[in-house]
mmCIF file of C-alpha atoms in Angstrom:
data_model
loop_
_atom_site.group_PDB
_atom_site.id
_atom_site.type_symbol
_atom_site.label_atom_id
_atom_site.label_comp_id
_atom_site.label_asym_id
_atom_site.label_seq_id
_atom_site.Cartn_x
_atom_site.Cartn_y
_atom_site.Cartn_z
ATOM 1 C CA UNK S 10 13.744 7.698 -13.671
ATOM 2 C CA UNK S 11 16.668 6.941 -15.981
ATOM 3 C CA UNK S 12 18.498 3.690 -16.589
ATOM 4 C CA UNK S 13 20.113 1.493 -19.231
ATOM 5 C CA UNK S 14 19.085 -1.796 -20.787
ATOM 6 C CA UNK S 15 22.217 -3.674 -19.732
ATOM 7 C CA UNK S 16 22.812 -4.767 -23.318
ATOM 8 C CA UNK S 17 26.142 -3.026 -23.905
ATOM 9 C CA UNK S 18 24.616 -0.532 -26.343
ATOM 10 C CA UNK S 19 25.177 2.525 -24.158
ATOM 11 C CA UNK S 20 21.589 3.614 -24.756
ATOM 12 C CA UNK S 21 19.724 5.353 -21.947
ATOM 13 C CA UNK S 22 16.008 5.190 -21.241
ATOM 14 C CA UNK S 23 13.934 7.679 -19.251
ATOM 15 C CA UNK S 24 10.219 7.795 -18.492
ATOM 16 C CA UNK S 25 7.783 10.696 -18.471
ATOM 17 C CA UNK S 26 5.008 10.066 -15.951
ATOM 18 C CA UNK S 27 2.486 11.277 -18.513
ATOM 19 C CA UNK S 28 3.078 8.092 -20.490
ATOM 20 C CA UNK S 29 6.129 8.169 -22.755
ATOM 21 C CA UNK S 30 9.234 6.002 -22.474
ATOM 22 C CA UNK S 31 12.112 7.822 -24.166
ATOM 23 C CA UNK S 32 15.387 6.469 -25.496
ATOM 24 C CA UNK S 33 18.498 8.667 -25.436
ATOM 25 C CA UNK S 34 21.188 8.027 -28.040
ATOM 26 C CA UNK S 35 24.159 10.397 -28.312
ATOM 27 C CA UNK S 36 22.334 12.978 -26.228
ATOM 28 C CA UNK S 37 19.159 12.992 -28.330
ATOM 29 C CA UNK S 38 15.868 11.747 -26.873
ATOM 30 C CA UNK S 39 13.134 10.153 -28.988
ATOM 31 C CA UNK S 40 9.996 8.239 -28.029
ATOM 32 C CA UNK S 41 10.654 4.520 -27.635
ATOM 33 C CA UNK S 42 7.135 3.610 -26.482
ATOM 34 C CA UNK S 43 3.942 5.606 -25.902
ATOM 35 C CA UNK S 44 2.275 3.725 -23.056
ATOM 36 C CA UNK S 45 -0.849 5.863 -23.030
ATOM 37 C CA UNK S 46 -1.489 4.882 -26.633
ATOM 38 C CA UNK S 47 -0.479 1.262 -26.097
ATOM 39 C CA UNK S 48 -2.864 0.680 -23.172
ATOM 40 C CA UNK S 49 -5.803 2.459 -24.805
ATOM 41 C CA UNK S 50 -5.837 5.574 -22.647
ATOM 42 C CA UNK S 51 -6.534 3.800 -19.350
ATOM 43 C CA UNK S 52 -3.479 5.447 -17.774
ATOM 44 C CA UNK S 53 -4.451 8.051 -15.171
ATOM 45 C CA UNK S 54 -2.330 11.043 -14.154
ATOM 46 C CA UNK S 55 -4.522 12.915 -11.686
ATOM 47 C CA UNK S 56 -1.732 13.585 -9.156
ATOM 48 C CA UNK S 57 2.061 13.891 -9.353
ATOM 49 C CA UNK S 58 2.390 10.415 -7.813
ATOM 50 C CA UNK S 59 0.351 8.742 -10.548
ATOM 51 C CA UNK S 60 0.993 7.916 -14.181
ATOM 52 C CA UNK S 61 3.858 5.954 -15.725
ATOM 53 C CA UNK S 62 5.861 5.532 -12.536
ATOM 54 C CA UNK S 63 8.698 3.130 -13.274
ATOM 55 C CA UNK S 64 10.256 0.572 -15.595
ATOM 56 C CA UNK S 65 12.954 -2.099 -15.480
ATOM 57 C CA UNK S 66 14.741 -4.213 -18.073
ATOM 58 C CA UNK S 67 15.072 -7.956 -17.583
ATOM 59 C CA UNK S 68 18.676 -9.002 -17.077
ATOM 60 C CA UNK S 69 18.449 -10.928 -20.376
ATOM 61 C CA UNK S 70 16.812 -8.100 -22.333
ATOM 62 C CA UNK S 71 19.455 -8.304 -25.075
ATOM 63 C CA UNK S 72 18.238 -11.801 -25.964
ATOM 64 C CA UNK S 73 14.658 -12.068 -24.666
ATOM 65 C CA UNK S 74 13.542 -8.456 -25.268
ATOM 66 C CA UNK S 75 11.604 -8.282 -21.984
ATOM 67 C CA UNK S 76 11.051 -5.223 -19.814
ATOM 68 C CA UNK S 77 8.487 -4.217 -17.200
ATOM 69 C CA UNK S 78 6.455 -1.115 -16.377
ATOM 70 C CA UNK S 79 4.153 0.083 -13.618
ATOM 71 C CA UNK S 80 1.330 2.492 -14.418
ATOM 72 C CA UNK S 81 -1.603 4.028 -12.559
ATOM 73 C CA UNK S 82 -4.811 3.128 -14.370
ATOM 74 C CA UNK S 83 -8.554 3.637 -14.150
ATOM 75 C CA UNK S 84 -10.435 1.129 -12.015
ATOM 76 C CA UNK S 85 -12.660 0.310 -14.978
ATOM 77 C CA UNK S 86 -9.670 -1.088 -16.882
ATOM 78 C CA UNK S 87 -9.546 -4.436 -15.064
ATOM 79 C CA UNK S 88 -10.125 -6.539 -11.949
ATOM 80 C CA UNK S 89 -7.445 -6.238 -9.235
ATOM 81 C CA UNK S 90 -5.491 -9.288 -8.124
ATOM 82 C CA UNK S 91 -5.048 -7.550 -4.774
ATOM 83 C CA UNK S 92 -8.217 -5.619 -3.867
ATOM 84 C CA UNK S 93 -8.520 -3.351 -0.836
ATOM 85 C CA UNK S 94 -10.514 -5.299 1.749
ATOM 86 C CA UNK S 95 -10.994 -2.628 4.433
ATOM 87 C CA UNK S 96 -13.285 0.439 4.464
ATOM 88 C CA UNK S 97 -11.684 3.624 3.111
ATOM 89 C CA UNK S 98 -12.408 7.011 4.688
ATOM 90 C CA UNK S 99 -11.660 10.608 3.756
ATOM 91 C CA UNK S 100 -10.502 13.389 6.084
ATOM 92 C CA UNK S 101 -14.100 14.010 7.200
ATOM 93 C CA UNK S 102 -14.575 10.339 8.109
ATOM 94 C CA UNK S 103 -16.855 9.730 5.142
ATOM 95 C CA UNK S 104 -16.553 6.333 3.502
ATOM 96 C CA UNK S 105 -15.186 6.698 -0.029
ATOM 97 C CA UNK S 106 -14.289 4.515 -2.993
ATOM 98 C CA UNK S 107 -10.728 3.495 -3.765
ATOM 99 C CA UNK S 108 -8.595 5.715 -5.977
ATOM 100 C CA UNK S 109 -7.178 3.663 -8.868
ATOM 101 C CA UNK S 110 -5.249 0.546 -9.859
ATOM 102 C CA UNK S 111 -1.486 0.149 -10.196
ATOM 103 C CA UNK S 112 -0.689 -2.279 -13.005
ATOM 104 C CA UNK S 113 2.567 -4.082 -13.756
ATOM 105 C CA UNK S 114 3.034 -5.189 -17.365
ATOM 106 C CA UNK S 115 5.603 -7.209 -19.226
ATOM 107 C CA UNK S 116 6.604 -5.927 -22.667
ATOM 108 C CA UNK S 117 8.247 -8.110 -25.299
ATOM 109 C CA UNK S 118 10.324 -6.282 -27.893
ATOM 110 C CA UNK S 119 10.616 -8.258 -31.118
ATOM 111 C CA UNK S 120 13.925 -6.498 -31.823
ATOM 112 C CA UNK S 121 15.768 -5.558 -28.609
ATOM 113 C CA UNK S 122 18.385 -3.614 -30.578
ATOM 114 C CA UNK S 123 15.787 -1.327 -32.171
ATOM 115 C CA UNK S 124 15.368 2.247 -30.952
ATOM 116 C CA UNK S 125 11.587 2.026 -31.368
ATOM 117 C CA UNK S 126 9.436 -0.539 -29.598
ATOM 118 C CA UNK S 127 7.587 -3.047 -31.735
ATOM 119 C CA UNK S 128 6.140 -6.011 -29.909
ATOM 120 C CA UNK S 129 3.527 -7.233 -27.463
ATOM 121 C CA UNK S 130 2.607 -6.857 -23.801
ATOM 122 C CA UNK S 131 0.753 -8.728 -21.086
ATOM 123 C CA UNK S 132 -0.542 -7.802 -17.646
ATOM 124 C CA UNK S 133 1.277 -9.489 -14.759
ATOM 125 C CA UNK S 134 -0.490 -8.160 -11.691
ATOM 126 C CA UNK S 135 -2.884 -5.412 -10.648
ATOM 127 C CA UNK S 136 -3.203 -3.764 -7.216
ATOM 128 C CA UNK S 137 -6.098 -1.655 -6.004
ATOM 129 C CA UNK S 138 -4.885 1.572 -4.375
ATOM 130 C CA UNK S 139 -7.046 3.098 -1.620
ATOM 131 C CA UNK S 140 -5.755 6.668 -2.024
ATOM 132 C CA UNK S 141 -4.073 8.669 -4.811
ATOM 133 C CA UNK S 142 -0.677 8.821 -3.079
ATOM 134 C CA UNK S 143 1.818 6.225 -1.811
ATOM 135 C CA UNK S 144 1.573 3.884 -4.776
ATOM 136 C CA UNK S 145 3.772 1.247 -6.402
ATOM 137 C CA UNK S 146 7.243 2.701 -6.881
ATOM 138 C CA UNK S 147 10.361 1.106 -8.247
ATOM 139 C CA UNK S 148 10.738 -2.119 -10.183
ATOM 140 C CA UNK S 149 14.189 -3.664 -10.298
ATOM 141 C CA UNK S 150 16.389 -6.709 -10.837
ATOM 142 C CA UNK S 151 19.456 -7.452 -8.712
ATOM 143 C CA UNK S 152 22.375 -6.469 -10.988
ATOM 144 C CA UNK S 153 24.811 -8.575 -8.964
ATOM 145 C CA UNK S 154 22.974 -11.885 -9.405
ATOM 146 C CA UNK S 155 24.470 -14.262 -11.956
ATOM 147 C CA UNK S 156 22.738 -16.927 -14.068
ATOM 148 C CA UNK S 157 22.087 -19.886 -11.796
ATOM 149 C CA UNK S 158 21.832 -17.766 -8.635
ATOM 150 C CA UNK S 159 18.551 -17.955 -6.724
ATOM 151 C CA UNK S 160 18.051 -14.209 -7.199
ATOM 152 C CA UNK S 161 18.750 -14.074 -10.929
ATOM 153 C CA UNK S 162 15.849 -12.756 -13.003
ATOM 154 C CA UNK S 163 13.593 -12.091 -9.996
ATOM 155 C CA UNK S 164 11.678 -8.818 -10.045
ATOM 156 C CA UNK S 165 11.637 -6.643 -6.924
ATOM 157 C CA UNK S 166 8.642 -4.333 -6.508
ATOM 158 C CA UNK S 167 8.456 -1.423 -4.050
ATOM 159 C CA UNK S 168 4.893 -0.935 -2.806
ATOM 160 C CA UNK S 169 3.966 1.964 -0.513
ATOM 161 C CA UNK S 170 1.371 1.746 2.252
ATOM 162 C CA UNK S 171 -1.500 3.163 0.192
ATOM 163 C CA UNK S 172 -1.461 6.628 1.762
ATOM 164 C CA UNK S 173 -4.397 8.399 3.366
ATOM 165 C CA UNK S 174 -6.779 11.295 2.932
ATOM 166 C CA UNK S 175 -6.016 12.927 6.237
ATOM 167 C CA UNK S 176 -7.842 10.332 8.336
ATOM 168 C CA UNK S 177 -7.222 9.923 11.169
ATOM 169 C CA UNK S 178 -4.286 12.281 10.600
ATOM 170 C CA UNK S 179 -2.414 13.204 7.455
ATOM 171 C CA UNK S 180 -0.361 10.489 5.808
ATOM 172 C CA UNK S 181 -0.437 7.919 8.570
ATOM 173 C CA UNK S 182 -1.387 4.343 7.754
ATOM 174 C CA UNK S 183 -5.161 4.257 8.342
ATOM 175 C CA UNK S 184 -5.546 0.781 6.863
ATOM 176 C CA UNK S 185 -2.695 -0.624 8.993
ATOM 177 C CA UNK S 186 -1.024 -2.105 5.940
ATOM 178 C CA UNK S 187 2.617 -1.899 6.998
ATOM 179 C CA UNK S 188 2.438 -4.763 9.507
ATOM 180 C CA UNK S 189 -0.218 -6.792 7.662
ATOM 181 C CA UNK S 190 1.281 -9.743 5.776
ATOM 182 C CA UNK S 191 -2.033 -10.263 4.016
ATOM 183 C CA UNK S 192 -1.657 -7.187 1.781
ATOM 184 C CA UNK S 193 1.093 -6.129 -0.638
ATOM 185 C CA UNK S 194 0.871 -2.515 0.591
ATOM 186 C CA UNK S 195 3.857 -1.304 2.625
ATOM 187 C CA UNK S 196 6.149 -4.035 1.313
ATOM 188 C CA UNK S 197 8.981 -5.006 -0.990
ATOM 189 C CA UNK S 198 7.698 -7.854 -3.154
ATOM 190 C CA UNK S 199 9.810 -10.329 -5.109
ATOM 191 C CA UNK S 200 8.348 -12.352 -7.954
ATOM 192 C CA UNK S 201 9.488 -14.438 -10.897
ATOM 193 C CA UNK S 202 7.977 -12.706 -13.938
ATOM 194 C CA UNK S 203 8.586 -15.815 -16.041
ATOM 195 C CA UNK S 204 6.895 -18.195 -13.588
ATOM 196 C CA UNK S 205 3.222 -19.124 -13.260
ATOM 197 C CA UNK S 206 2.496 -20.429 -9.740
ATOM 198 C CA UNK S 207 0.754 -17.232 -8.583
ATOM 199 C CA UNK S 208 -3.008 -17.178 -8.042
ATOM 200 C CA UNK S 209 -3.576 -15.439 -11.372
ATOM 201 C CA UNK S 210 -1.044 -17.665 -13.163
ATOM 202 C CA UNK S 211 0.790 -14.689 -14.682
ATOM 203 C CA UNK S 212 3.971 -14.787 -12.587
ATOM 204 C CA UNK S 213 5.810 -17.029 -10.162
ATOM 205 C CA UNK S 214 6.323 -16.871 -6.405
ATOM 206 C CA UNK S 215 9.930 -17.894 -5.632
ATOM 207 C CA UNK S 216 10.037 -20.821 -3.238
ATOM 208 C CA UNK S 217 12.895 -19.207 -1.318
ATOM 209 C CA UNK S 218 10.909 -16.051 -0.543
ATOM 210 C CA UNK S 219 10.879 -15.618 3.255
ATOM 211 C CA UNK S 220 7.099 -16.036 3.624
ATOM 212 C CA UNK S 221 6.417 -18.433 0.753
ATOM 213 C CA UNK S 222 6.000 -21.343 3.181
ATOM 214 C CA UNK S 223 4.199 -19.443 5.935
ATOM 215 C CA UNK S 224 1.579 -21.606 7.641
ATOM 216 C CA UNK S 225 -0.839 -18.664 7.734
ATOM 217 C CA UNK S 226 -3.070 -18.850 4.626
ATOM 218 C CA UNK S 227 -3.455 -15.029 4.642
ATOM 219 C CA UNK S 228 0.268 -14.408 4.261
ATOM 220 C CA UNK S 229 1.342 -13.409 0.762
ATOM 221 C CA UNK S 230 4.267 -15.437 -0.529
ATOM 222 C CA UNK S 231 5.250 -12.526 -2.767
ATOM 223 C CA UNK S 232 6.455 -10.503 0.238
ATOM 224 C CA UNK S 233 10.239 -10.135 0.567
ATOM 225 C CA UNK S 234 10.302 -7.461 3.317
ATOM 226 C CA UNK S 235 7.670 -5.374 5.109
ATOM 227 C CA UNK S 236 6.950 -2.529 7.536
ATOM 228 C CA UNK S 237 7.657 0.250 5.015
ATOM 229 C CA UNK S 238 5.836 3.525 4.449
ATOM 230 C CA UNK S 239 6.863 4.696 0.981
ATOM 231 C CA UNK S 240 9.965 2.809 -0.229
ATOM 232 C CA UNK S 241 9.691 4.177 -3.736
ATOM 233 C CA UNK S 242 13.427 3.862 -4.531
ATOM 234 C CA UNK S 243 15.969 1.094 -3.957
ATOM 235 C CA UNK S 244 19.275 0.122 -5.538
ATOM 236 C CA UNK S 245 22.169 -2.293 -5.201
ATOM 237 C CA UNK S 246 25.827 -1.455 -4.833
ATOM 238 C CA UNK S 247 27.534 -3.059 -7.823
ATOM 239 C CA UNK S 248 30.828 -3.241 -5.921
ATOM 240 C CA UNK S 249 31.986 -3.972 -2.410
ATOM 241 C CA UNK S 250 29.531 -6.179 -0.516
ATOM 242 C CA UNK S 251 26.738 -5.712 -3.096
ATOM 243 C CA UNK S 252 24.440 -4.165 -0.487
ATOM 244 C CA UNK S 253 20.824 -3.404 -1.320
ATOM 245 C CA UNK S 254 19.719 0.031 -0.079
ATOM 246 C CA UNK S 255 16.091 1.084 0.387
ATOM 247 C CA UNK S 256 15.102 4.729 0.819
ATOM 248 C CA UNK S 257 11.861 5.017 2.795
ATOM 249 C CA UNK S 258 10.068 8.363 2.902
ATOM 250 C CA UNK S 259 9.155 9.304 6.458
ATOM 251 C CA UNK S 260 6.004 10.596 8.099
ATOM 252 C CA UNK S 261 6.494 13.738 10.182
ATOM 253 C CA UNK S 262 10.040 13.415 11.482
ATOM 254 C CA UNK S 263 12.501 10.914 9.998
ATOM 255 C CA UNK S 264 13.832 9.981 6.525
ATOM 256 C CA UNK S 265 15.423 6.542 6.290
ATOM 257 C CA UNK S 266 18.168 4.666 4.454
ATOM 258 C CA UNK S 267 17.691 0.942 5.109
ATOM 259 C CA UNK S 268 19.711 -2.118 4.248
ATOM 260 C CA UNK S 269 17.683 -4.499 2.118
ATOM 261 C CA UNK S 270 17.412 -7.648 4.236
ATOM 262 C CA UNK S 271 15.269 -10.629 3.294
ATOM 263 C CA UNK S 272 12.325 -11.029 5.654
ATOM 264 C CA UNK S 273 13.052 -7.800 7.548
ATOM 265 C CA UNK S 274 10.341 -5.819 9.330
ATOM 266 C CA UNK S 275 11.241 -2.110 9.121
ATOM 267 C CA UNK S 276 8.666 -1.108 11.705
ATOM 268 C CA UNK S 277 6.110 1.124 9.983
ATOM 269 C CA UNK S 278 3.513 2.050 11.271
ATOM 270 C CA UNK S 279 4.845 1.349 14.770
ATOM 271 C CA UNK S 280 8.246 2.969 14.208
ATOM 272 C CA UNK S 281 9.556 5.996 12.337
ATOM 273 C CA UNK S 282 13.309 5.795 12.116
ATOM 274 C CA UNK S 283 14.636 4.778 15.516
ATOM 275 C CA UNK S 284 11.575 6.146 17.321
ATOM 276 C CA UNK S 285 8.146 4.941 18.391
ATOM 277 C CA UNK S 286 5.295 6.591 16.497
ATOM 278 C CA UNK S 287 1.846 7.222 17.915
ATOM 279 C CA UNK S 288 -0.478 6.474 15.016
ATOM 280 C CA UNK S 289 -3.261 8.810 16.142
ATOM 281 C CA UNK S 290 -0.915 11.774 16.658
ATOM 282 C CA UNK S 291 1.723 12.217 13.985
ATOM 283 C CA UNK S 292 3.385 15.115 15.847
ATOM 284 C CA UNK S 293 4.696 12.988 18.700
ATOM 285 C CA UNK S 294 7.585 10.530 18.834
ATOM 286 C CA UNK S 295 8.731 8.449 21.785
ATOM 287 C CA UNK S 296 12.053 6.762 22.627
ATOM 288 C CA UNK S 297 12.363 3.049 21.999
ATOM 289 C CA UNK S 298 11.245 0.882 24.930
ATOM 290 C CA UNK S 299 13.759 -1.075 26.971
ATOM 291 C CA UNK S 300 12.404 -4.342 25.559
ATOM 292 C CA UNK S 301 12.530 -3.115 21.956
ATOM 293 C CA UNK S 302 14.647 -6.051 20.776
ATOM 294 C CA UNK S 303 11.672 -8.318 21.469
ATOM 295 C CA UNK S 304 9.791 -6.739 18.558
ATOM 296 C CA UNK S 305 12.388 -7.728 15.969
ATOM 297 C CA UNK S 306 12.369 -4.490 13.983
ATOM 298 C CA UNK S 307 15.165 -3.637 11.556
ATOM 299 C CA UNK S 308 16.232 0.003 11.893
ATOM 300 C CA UNK S 309 17.785 2.444 9.399
ATOM 301 C CA UNK S 310 21.539 2.445 8.872
ATOM 302 C CA UNK S 311 21.324 6.200 8.217
ATOM 303 C CA UNK S 312 18.593 8.737 8.870
ATOM 304 C CA UNK S 313 17.968 12.471 8.987
ATOM 305 C CA UNK S 314 15.218 14.460 10.628
ATOM 306 C CA UNK S 315 12.854 17.172 9.433
ATOM 307 C CA UNK S 316 14.938 20.078 10.693
ATOM 308 C CA UNK S 317 12.794 22.824 9.195
ATOM 309 C CA UNK S 318 14.116 26.388 9.668
ATOM 310 C CA UNK S 319 11.736 28.720 11.575
ATOM 311 C CA UNK S 320 9.314 30.504 9.264
ATOM 312 C CA UNK S 321 9.986 28.163 6.344
ATOM 313 C CA UNK S 322 6.971 27.318 4.236
ATOM 314 C CA UNK S 323 6.541 24.425 1.851
ATOM 315 C CA UNK S 324 7.794 20.880 1.438
ATOM 316 C CA UNK S 325 11.158 21.364 3.166
ATOM 317 C CA UNK S 326 13.590 18.548 3.887
ATOM 318 C CA UNK S 327 10.972 15.875 4.438
ATOM 319 C CA UNK S 328 11.138 13.397 1.574
ATOM 320 C CA UNK S 329 14.134 11.233 0.750
ATOM 321 C CA UNK S 330 14.952 10.374 -2.862
ATOM 322 C CA UNK S 331 17.053 7.229 -2.982
ATOM 323 C CA UNK S 332 20.084 7.132 -5.255
ATOM 324 C CA UNK S 333 23.075 4.914 -5.986
ATOM 325 C CA UNK S 334 26.468 3.941 -4.684
ATOM 326 C CA UNK S 335 28.869 5.602 -7.097
ATOM 327 C CA UNK S 336 30.967 3.079 -9.026
ATOM 328 C CA UNK S 337 31.868 5.201 -12.037
ATOM 329 C CA UNK S 338 35.308 6.544 -12.939
ATOM 330 C CA UNK S 339 34.702 10.229 -13.722
ATOM 331 C CA UNK S 340 34.687 11.340 -10.057
ATOM 332 C CA UNK S 341 37.200 9.221 -8.091
ATOM 333 C CA UNK S 342 36.440 11.108 -4.859
ATOM 334 C CA UNK S 343 32.900 9.715 -4.855
ATOM 335 C CA UNK S 344 33.698 6.051 -5.451
ATOM 336 C CA UNK S 345 31.985 3.962 -2.790
ATOM 337 C CA UNK S 346 29.738 6.808 -1.642
ATOM 338 C CA UNK S 347 25.970 6.345 -1.529
ATOM 339 C CA UNK S 348 24.505 9.465 -3.150
ATOM 340 C CA UNK S 349 20.918 10.492 -2.462
ATOM 341 C CA UNK S 350 18.863 13.631 -1.925
ATOM 342 C CA UNK S 351 15.749 15.225 -0.506
ATOM 343 C CA UNK S 352 13.131 16.103 -3.104
ATOM 344 C CA UNK S 353 11.417 18.854 -1.114
ATOM 345 C CA UNK S 354 11.938 22.604 -1.113
ATOM 346 C CA UNK S 355 15.537 22.487 0.125
ATOM 347 C CA UNK S 356 16.829 20.019 -2.471
ATOM 348 C CA UNK S 357 19.887 18.957 -0.500
ATOM 349 C CA UNK S 358 22.102 16.120 -1.739
ATOM 350 C CA UNK S 359 23.856 13.770 0.679
ATOM 351 C CA UNK S 360 26.686 11.244 0.621
ATOM 352 C CA UNK S 361 27.668 8.474 3.006
ATOM 353 C CA UNK S 362 30.324 5.743 2.556
ATOM 354 C CA UNK S 363 28.560 2.491 1.765
ATOM 355 C CA UNK S 364 31.072 0.657 3.975
ATOM 356 C CA UNK S 365 29.674 2.596 6.954
ATOM 357 C CA UNK S 366 26.113 1.426 6.296
ATOM 358 C CA UNK S 367 26.076 -1.449 8.782
ATOM 359 C CA UNK S 368 23.030 -3.128 10.281
ATOM 360 C CA UNK S 369 22.532 -2.040 13.890
ATOM 361 C CA UNK S 370 24.591 1.127 13.489
ATOM 362 C CA UNK S 371 23.960 4.723 12.407
ATOM 363 C CA UNK S 372 26.217 6.282 9.768
ATOM 364 C CA UNK S 373 26.993 10.000 9.562
ATOM 365 C CA UNK S 374 25.792 11.883 6.492
ATOM 366 C CA UNK S 375 27.580 14.689 4.674
ATOM 367 C CA UNK S 376 26.063 17.209 2.298
ATOM 368 C CA UNK S 377 27.214 17.126 -1.331
ATOM 369 C CA UNK S 378 27.842 20.547 -2.860
ATOM 370 C CA UNK S 379 27.563 21.551 -6.533
ATOM 371 C CA UNK S 380 29.012 24.095 -8.913
ATOM 372 C CA UNK S 381 27.073 25.769 -11.705
ATOM 373 C CA UNK S 382 29.777 27.064 -13.977
ATOM 374 C CA UNK S 383 32.367 28.735 -11.754
ATOM 375 C CA UNK S 384 30.140 29.324 -8.724
ATOM 376 C CA UNK S 385 28.850 27.118 -5.951
ATOM 377 C CA UNK S 386 25.101 26.615 -6.304
ATOM 378 C CA UNK S 387 22.333 24.553 -4.784
ATOM 379 C CA UNK S 388 20.395 22.135 -6.947
ATOM 380 C CA UNK S 389 17.367 24.432 -6.678
ATOM 381 C CA UNK S 390 19.460 27.324 -8.008
ATOM 382 C CA UNK S 391 20.691 25.149 -10.862
ATOM 383 C CA UNK S 392 17.187 24.166 -11.982
ATOM 384 C CA UNK S 393 15.684 27.564 -11.135
ATOM 385 C CA UNK S 394 12.783 26.081 -9.190
ATOM 386 C CA UNK S 395 11.487 26.108 -5.604
ATOM 387 C CA UNK S 396 11.118 22.336 -5.296
ATOM 388 C CA UNK S 397 13.646 19.785 -6.505
ATOM 389 C CA UNK S 398 11.506 16.688 -7.306
ATOM 390 C CA UNK S 399 14.837 14.983 -7.925
ATOM 391 C CA UNK S 400 15.339 11.401 -9.076
ATOM 392 C CA UNK S 401 18.513 9.458 -9.839
ATOM 393 C CA UNK S 402 19.646 7.246 -12.690
ATOM 394 C CA UNK S 403 22.765 5.347 -13.697
ATOM 395 C CA UNK S 404 24.378 4.243 -16.964
ATOM 396 C CA UNK S 405 26.299 1.092 -17.840
ATOM 397 C CA UNK S 406 29.574 2.709 -16.767
ATOM 398 C CA UNK S 407 28.269 3.508 -13.298
ATOM 399 C CA UNK S 408 27.981 7.253 -13.887
ATOM 400 C CA UNK S 409 25.092 8.911 -12.075
ATOM 401 C CA UNK S 410 22.413 11.079 -13.656
ATOM 402 C CA UNK S 411 19.892 13.401 -12.048
ATOM 403 C CA UNK S 412 16.419 14.272 -13.312
ATOM 404 C CA UNK S 413 13.747 16.601 -11.988
ATOM 405 C CA UNK S 414 10.032 16.658 -12.686
ATOM 406 C CA UNK S 415 10.274 20.426 -12.299
ATOM 407 C CA UNK S 416 12.151 21.090 -15.545
ATOM 408 C CA UNK S 417 12.203 17.765 -17.420
ATOM 409 C CA UNK S 418 15.969 17.825 -17.978
ATOM 410 C CA UNK S 419 18.556 15.074 -17.596
ATOM 411 C CA UNK S 420 21.858 16.024 -15.964
ATOM 412 C CA UNK S 421 25.002 13.989 -15.309
ATOM 413 C CA UNK S 422 27.280 14.394 -12.314
ATOM 414 C CA UNK S 423 30.761 15.469 -13.422
ATOM 415 C CA UNK S 424 33.933 16.438 -11.523
ATOM 416 C CA UNK S 425 34.245 19.937 -10.116
ATOM 417 C CA UNK S 426 36.148 21.985 -12.720
ATOM 418 C CA UNK S 427 39.455 23.642 -11.861
ATOM 419 C CA UNK S 428 39.341 27.415 -11.838
ATOM 420 C CA UNK S 429 42.521 29.464 -12.139
ATOM 421 C CA UNK S 430 41.864 32.602 -10.126
ATOM 422 C CA UNK S 431 45.477 33.718 -10.068
ATOM 423 C CA UNK S 432 44.706 36.484 -12.572
#
């Protein structure tokens, strides 16, 4: 993931899931913070979904020096604020122990303008994860909120459903977390990192959160939206209607782009896209029932299916990577387009006008093509790999960057060059 600090410096920051936070100045990357060293080696990186997953700068970073990280850590490193309360089983129906903890920390830089971190940190919250995959994803602050707004300075946290180990079938929701308001798994959370009215006293629960005043004592006030499978990326349009967009990775059929709506139930594990899912058989979908409106689900504003070519092997076209609405100036043709991709073995990029992403409707997607030099090329051809593992970033000017875990490079989207083939 790549982003900026919002301090007007033009500096870029990018994380390596193995534990380093890098700063990029004038195209040169240096280590800003070594998290593995700072947290005494408790960081765990046993799978590609673990490690130093994400970071976000407080909107007032330039003056308060605060930023936030999420890391996968050994269970021996602390006591979870949100433990798993149900039995966990592997693919052979054997009861097993949980996998690890996901930990969110606040870091305080003593000199926000420095290109090397010097300061302190504190733990905000810790979640127990039942399985190695489907962990805590993105952290983020609403860039459109202004001081005095209810949303200003509130931290959004994307939490996946906890995954599975093939029981009862691969990657369903065996712990039924998506629809359970008593667990943070399968949710978008919203907290006040500077508050203290949480159970552990390390953060605040905003009073205007949709479930903060729920009469059910099991309901978590931290929940902002629910019914999500793996919403590991979200972003806000910094123009137009300031829409929040959530990319939710699908199960066996459908990849989703959702509007971020306070209190919404996106349907997992009862729905996949605009279809009914049978939890015990991931290979079957059913049409929505005639009385579907009675369930109150919020459906994607854009979706695509797992249209895998015959004979294709590998992770093809089945995992959405959320991006950004383009608001830069370098590529006028893309202004107002939501740009995202699939991080499987096809590596396709897509665009859709943000104005067409309307609740209750389905927008049409188009594929975004690239050039490598003077020839058209796929993203996989550009990186020279068989899987894209693509992620998106943005700078202070609204220009979009692309990274891939496959080659560790940072690329920026630029206009298609003009080629004079007249001879």
